[in-house]
Short mmCIF file of C-alpha atoms in Angstrom, two decimals:
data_model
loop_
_atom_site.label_atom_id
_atom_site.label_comp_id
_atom_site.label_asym_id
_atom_site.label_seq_id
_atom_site.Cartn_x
_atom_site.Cartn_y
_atom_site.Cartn_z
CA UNK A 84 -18.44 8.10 3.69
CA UNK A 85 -15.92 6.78 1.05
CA UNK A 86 -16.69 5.12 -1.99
CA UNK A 87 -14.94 1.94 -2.96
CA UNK A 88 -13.13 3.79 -5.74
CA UNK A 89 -11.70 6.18 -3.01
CA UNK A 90 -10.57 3.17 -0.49
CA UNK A 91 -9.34 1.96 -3.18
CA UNK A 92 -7.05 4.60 -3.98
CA UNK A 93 -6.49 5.66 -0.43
CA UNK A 94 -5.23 1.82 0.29
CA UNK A 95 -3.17 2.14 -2.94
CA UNK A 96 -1.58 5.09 -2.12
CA UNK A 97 -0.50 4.01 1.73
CA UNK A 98 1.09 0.41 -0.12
CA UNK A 99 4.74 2.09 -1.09
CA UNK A 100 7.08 2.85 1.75
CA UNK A 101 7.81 6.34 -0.31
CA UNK A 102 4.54 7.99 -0.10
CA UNK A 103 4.22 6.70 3.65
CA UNK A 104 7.32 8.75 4.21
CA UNK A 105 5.84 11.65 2.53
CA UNK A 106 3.04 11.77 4.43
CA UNK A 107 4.69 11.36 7.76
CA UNK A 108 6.68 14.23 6.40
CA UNK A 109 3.63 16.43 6.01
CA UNK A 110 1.94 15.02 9.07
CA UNK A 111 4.25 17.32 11.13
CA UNK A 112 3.30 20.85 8.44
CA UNK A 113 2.91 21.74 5.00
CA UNK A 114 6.17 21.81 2.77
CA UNK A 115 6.80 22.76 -1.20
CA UNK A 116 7.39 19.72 -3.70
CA UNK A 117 11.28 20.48 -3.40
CA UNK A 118 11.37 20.54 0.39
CA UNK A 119 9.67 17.14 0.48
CA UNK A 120 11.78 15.57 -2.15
CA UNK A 121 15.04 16.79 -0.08
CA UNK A 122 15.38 13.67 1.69
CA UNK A 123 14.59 11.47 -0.69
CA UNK A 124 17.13 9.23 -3.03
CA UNK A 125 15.19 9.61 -6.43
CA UNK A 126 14.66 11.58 -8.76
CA UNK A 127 12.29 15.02 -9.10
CA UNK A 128 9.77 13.55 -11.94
CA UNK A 129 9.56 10.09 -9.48
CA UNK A 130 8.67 12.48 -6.55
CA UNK A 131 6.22 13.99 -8.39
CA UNK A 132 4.59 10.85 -9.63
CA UNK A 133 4.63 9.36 -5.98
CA UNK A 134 2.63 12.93 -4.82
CA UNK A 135 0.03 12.12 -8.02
CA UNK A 136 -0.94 9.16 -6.91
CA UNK A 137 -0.85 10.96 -2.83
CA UNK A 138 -2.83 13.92 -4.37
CA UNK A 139 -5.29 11.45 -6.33
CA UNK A 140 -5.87 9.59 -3.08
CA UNK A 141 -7.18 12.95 -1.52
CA UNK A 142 -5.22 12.27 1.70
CA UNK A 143 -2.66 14.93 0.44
CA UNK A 144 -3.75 18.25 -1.35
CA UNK A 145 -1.21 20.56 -3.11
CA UNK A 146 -1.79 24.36 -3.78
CA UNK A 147 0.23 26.47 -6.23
CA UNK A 148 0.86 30.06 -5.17
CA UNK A 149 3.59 32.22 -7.12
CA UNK A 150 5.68 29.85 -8.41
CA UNK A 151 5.80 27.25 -5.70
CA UNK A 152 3.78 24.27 -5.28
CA UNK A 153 2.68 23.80 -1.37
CA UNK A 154 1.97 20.30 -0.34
CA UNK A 155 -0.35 19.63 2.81
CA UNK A 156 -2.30 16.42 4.57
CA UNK A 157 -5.91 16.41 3.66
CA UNK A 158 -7.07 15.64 7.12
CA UNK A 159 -10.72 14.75 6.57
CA UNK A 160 -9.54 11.66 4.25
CA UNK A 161 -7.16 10.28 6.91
CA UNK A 162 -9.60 10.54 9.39
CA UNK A 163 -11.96 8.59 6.92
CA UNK A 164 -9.24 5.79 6.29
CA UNK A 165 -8.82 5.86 10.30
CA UNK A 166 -12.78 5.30 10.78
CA UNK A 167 -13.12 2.56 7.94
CA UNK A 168 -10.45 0.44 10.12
CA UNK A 169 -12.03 1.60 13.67
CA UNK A 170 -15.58 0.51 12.45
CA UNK A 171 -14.11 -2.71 11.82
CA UNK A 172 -12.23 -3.95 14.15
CA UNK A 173 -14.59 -2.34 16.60
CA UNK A 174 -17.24 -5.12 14.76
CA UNK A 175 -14.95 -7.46 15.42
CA UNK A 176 -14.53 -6.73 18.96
CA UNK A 177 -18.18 -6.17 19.60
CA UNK A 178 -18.58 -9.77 18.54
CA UNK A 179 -16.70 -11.07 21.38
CA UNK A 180 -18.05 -8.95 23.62
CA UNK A 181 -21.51 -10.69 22.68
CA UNK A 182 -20.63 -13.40 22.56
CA UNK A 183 -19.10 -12.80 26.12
CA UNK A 184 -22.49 -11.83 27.37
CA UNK A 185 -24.06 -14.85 25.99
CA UNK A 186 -21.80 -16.99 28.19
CA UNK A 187 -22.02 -15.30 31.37
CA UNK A 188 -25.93 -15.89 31.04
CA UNK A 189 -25.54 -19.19 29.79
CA UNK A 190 -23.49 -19.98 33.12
CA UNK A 191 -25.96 -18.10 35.42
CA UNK A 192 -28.92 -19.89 33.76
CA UNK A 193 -27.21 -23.06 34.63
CA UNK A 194 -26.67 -21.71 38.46
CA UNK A 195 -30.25 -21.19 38.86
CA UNK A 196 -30.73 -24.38 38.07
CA UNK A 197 -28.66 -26.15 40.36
CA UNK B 242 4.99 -1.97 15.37
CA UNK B 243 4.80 -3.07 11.69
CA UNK B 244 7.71 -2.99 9.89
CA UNK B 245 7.63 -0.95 5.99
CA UNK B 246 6.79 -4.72 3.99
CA UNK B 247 4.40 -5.10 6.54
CA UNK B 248 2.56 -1.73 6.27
CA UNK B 249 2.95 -2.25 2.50
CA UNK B 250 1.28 -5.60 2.15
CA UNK B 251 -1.71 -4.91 4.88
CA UNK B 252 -2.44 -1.51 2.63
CA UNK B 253 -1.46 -3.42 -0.77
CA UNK B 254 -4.82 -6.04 1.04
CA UNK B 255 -6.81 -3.22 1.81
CA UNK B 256 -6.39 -1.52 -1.75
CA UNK B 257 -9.44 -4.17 -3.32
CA UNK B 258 -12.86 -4.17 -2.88
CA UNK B 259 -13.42 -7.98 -3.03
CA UNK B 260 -10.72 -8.30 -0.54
CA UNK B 261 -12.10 -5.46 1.72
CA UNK B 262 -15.78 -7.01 1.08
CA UNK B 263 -14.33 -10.57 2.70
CA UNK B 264 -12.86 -8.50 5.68
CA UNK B 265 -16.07 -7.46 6.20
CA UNK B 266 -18.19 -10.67 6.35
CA UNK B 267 -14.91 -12.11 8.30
CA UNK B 268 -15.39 -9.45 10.74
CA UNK B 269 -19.01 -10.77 11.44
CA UNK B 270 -16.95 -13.72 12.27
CA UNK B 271 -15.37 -17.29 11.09
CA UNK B 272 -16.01 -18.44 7.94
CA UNK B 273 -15.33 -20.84 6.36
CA UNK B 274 -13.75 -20.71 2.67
CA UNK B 275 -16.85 -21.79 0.92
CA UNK B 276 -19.14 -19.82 2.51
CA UNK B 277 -16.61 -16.83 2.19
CA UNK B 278 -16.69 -17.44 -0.86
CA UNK B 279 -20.77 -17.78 -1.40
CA UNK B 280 -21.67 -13.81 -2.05
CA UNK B 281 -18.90 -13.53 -4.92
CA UNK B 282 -19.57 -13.75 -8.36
CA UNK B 283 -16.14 -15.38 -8.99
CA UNK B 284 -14.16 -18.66 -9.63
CA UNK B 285 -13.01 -20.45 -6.09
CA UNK B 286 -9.23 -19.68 -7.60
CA UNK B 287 -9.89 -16.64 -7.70
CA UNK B 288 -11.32 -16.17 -4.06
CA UNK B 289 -8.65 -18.37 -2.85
CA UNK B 290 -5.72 -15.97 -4.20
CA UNK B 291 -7.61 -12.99 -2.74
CA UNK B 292 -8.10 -14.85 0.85
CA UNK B 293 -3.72 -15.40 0.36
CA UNK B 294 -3.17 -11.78 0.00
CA UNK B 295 -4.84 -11.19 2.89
CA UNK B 296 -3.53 -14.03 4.73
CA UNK B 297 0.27 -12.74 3.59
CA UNK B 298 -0.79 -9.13 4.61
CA UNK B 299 -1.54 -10.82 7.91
CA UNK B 300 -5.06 -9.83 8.45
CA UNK B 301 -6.79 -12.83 7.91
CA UNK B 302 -5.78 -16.04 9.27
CA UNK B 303 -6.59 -19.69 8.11
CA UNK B 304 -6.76 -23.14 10.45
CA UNK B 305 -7.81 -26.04 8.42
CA UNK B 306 -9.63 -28.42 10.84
CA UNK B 307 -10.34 -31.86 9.18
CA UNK B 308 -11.48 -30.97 5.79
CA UNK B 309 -12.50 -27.42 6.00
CA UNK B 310 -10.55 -24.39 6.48
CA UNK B 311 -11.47 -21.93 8.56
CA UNK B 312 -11.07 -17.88 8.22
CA UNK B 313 -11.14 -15.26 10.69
CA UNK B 314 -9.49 -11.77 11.48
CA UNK B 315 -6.42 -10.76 12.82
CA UNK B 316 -7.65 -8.42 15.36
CA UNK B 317 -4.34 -7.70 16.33
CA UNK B 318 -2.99 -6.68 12.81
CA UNK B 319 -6.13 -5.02 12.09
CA UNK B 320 -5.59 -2.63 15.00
CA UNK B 321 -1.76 -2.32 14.16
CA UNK B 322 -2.85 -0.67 10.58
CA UNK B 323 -5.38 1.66 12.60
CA UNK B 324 -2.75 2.67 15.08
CA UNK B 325 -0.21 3.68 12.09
CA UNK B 326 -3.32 6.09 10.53
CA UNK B 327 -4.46 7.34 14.33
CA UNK B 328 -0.56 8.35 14.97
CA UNK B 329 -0.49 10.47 11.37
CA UNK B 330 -3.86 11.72 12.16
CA UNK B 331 -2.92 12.93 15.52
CA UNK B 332 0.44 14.09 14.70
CA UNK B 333 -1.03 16.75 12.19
CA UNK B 334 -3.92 17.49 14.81
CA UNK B 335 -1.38 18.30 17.37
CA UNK B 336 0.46 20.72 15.13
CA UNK B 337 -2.64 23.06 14.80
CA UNK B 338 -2.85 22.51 18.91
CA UNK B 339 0.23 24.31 19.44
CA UNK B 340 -0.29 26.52 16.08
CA UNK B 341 -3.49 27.98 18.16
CA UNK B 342 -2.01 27.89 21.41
CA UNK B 343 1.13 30.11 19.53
CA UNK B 344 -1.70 32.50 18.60
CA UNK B 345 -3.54 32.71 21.81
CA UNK B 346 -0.74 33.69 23.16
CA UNK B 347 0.71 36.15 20.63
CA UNK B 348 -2.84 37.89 21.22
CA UNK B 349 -2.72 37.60 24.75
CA UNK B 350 0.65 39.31 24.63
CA UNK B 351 -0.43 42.00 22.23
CA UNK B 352 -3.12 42.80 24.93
CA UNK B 353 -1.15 43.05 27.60
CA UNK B 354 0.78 45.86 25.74
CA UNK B 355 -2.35 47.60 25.62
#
């Protein structure tokens, strides 16, 4: 379960068309900071501060080994972000579905009357 | 599909805990503003700029019927946001899919050699 600090941060981190890019990047494999700023128009400190706030979120964890820096999705945290949204609209949904049931007996009720 | 200013005002929405907190209740159902407003310990302004965010973001929608306005969820955009995080999710689930299915068969191979 995440904290409302985390959501927070999570949320924050998914609200700038950048870091959504970078982690579409990763989605499809791990790739060093330099590989991941390739495609981007801006400049390497920028980058970096985009993958801080990423790396803060915990949806993306980076891992230094030599002298590169690795970047990778943190699956667990998407998957957390993914079942905060499910559980509601799911709540939502469950709602109508009630309040479905509640009108089918309604209208039977009123059958057996007749 | 949700275009980038989309994506970034639904997470931008989703990136407070007041805002997230009047999701919730909304996703018990309708409300209306003043009893959205009842559980928080803040100013009606202040609610009221919260409950435009998330009208903007397009999660929350508002009818005013006589002299009350009404609140309720988008379910729609709601499930558009969890579709975006279930396609990243599965995209980097898929990649370990074929990742292992590489392996089994590099060790099925190597058997076979046996």
């Amino acid at each position: 379960m995440l904290n409302q600090s985390q959501l927070d941060q999570m949320f924050q981190a998914l609200a700038d068309p950048s870091r959504r890019a970078m982690l579409d990047r990763l989605c499809k494999g791990p790739a060093s900071v330099s590989d991941l700023a390739g495609p981007f128009k801006m400049s390497l400190p920028a980058v970096l501060q985009h993958l801080q706030v990423l790396e803060q979120s915990g949806l993306v964890k980076t891992e230094k080994i030599g002298r590169v820096r690795t970047c990778s999705v943190e699956t667990k945290a998407l998957r957390s972000v993914e079942q905060w949204i499910t559980a509601r609209r799911t709540a939502w949904e469950a709602r109508f579905d009630r309040l479905g049931a509640y009108l089918a007996e309604e209208v039977a009720a009123e059958k057996r009357k007749k």
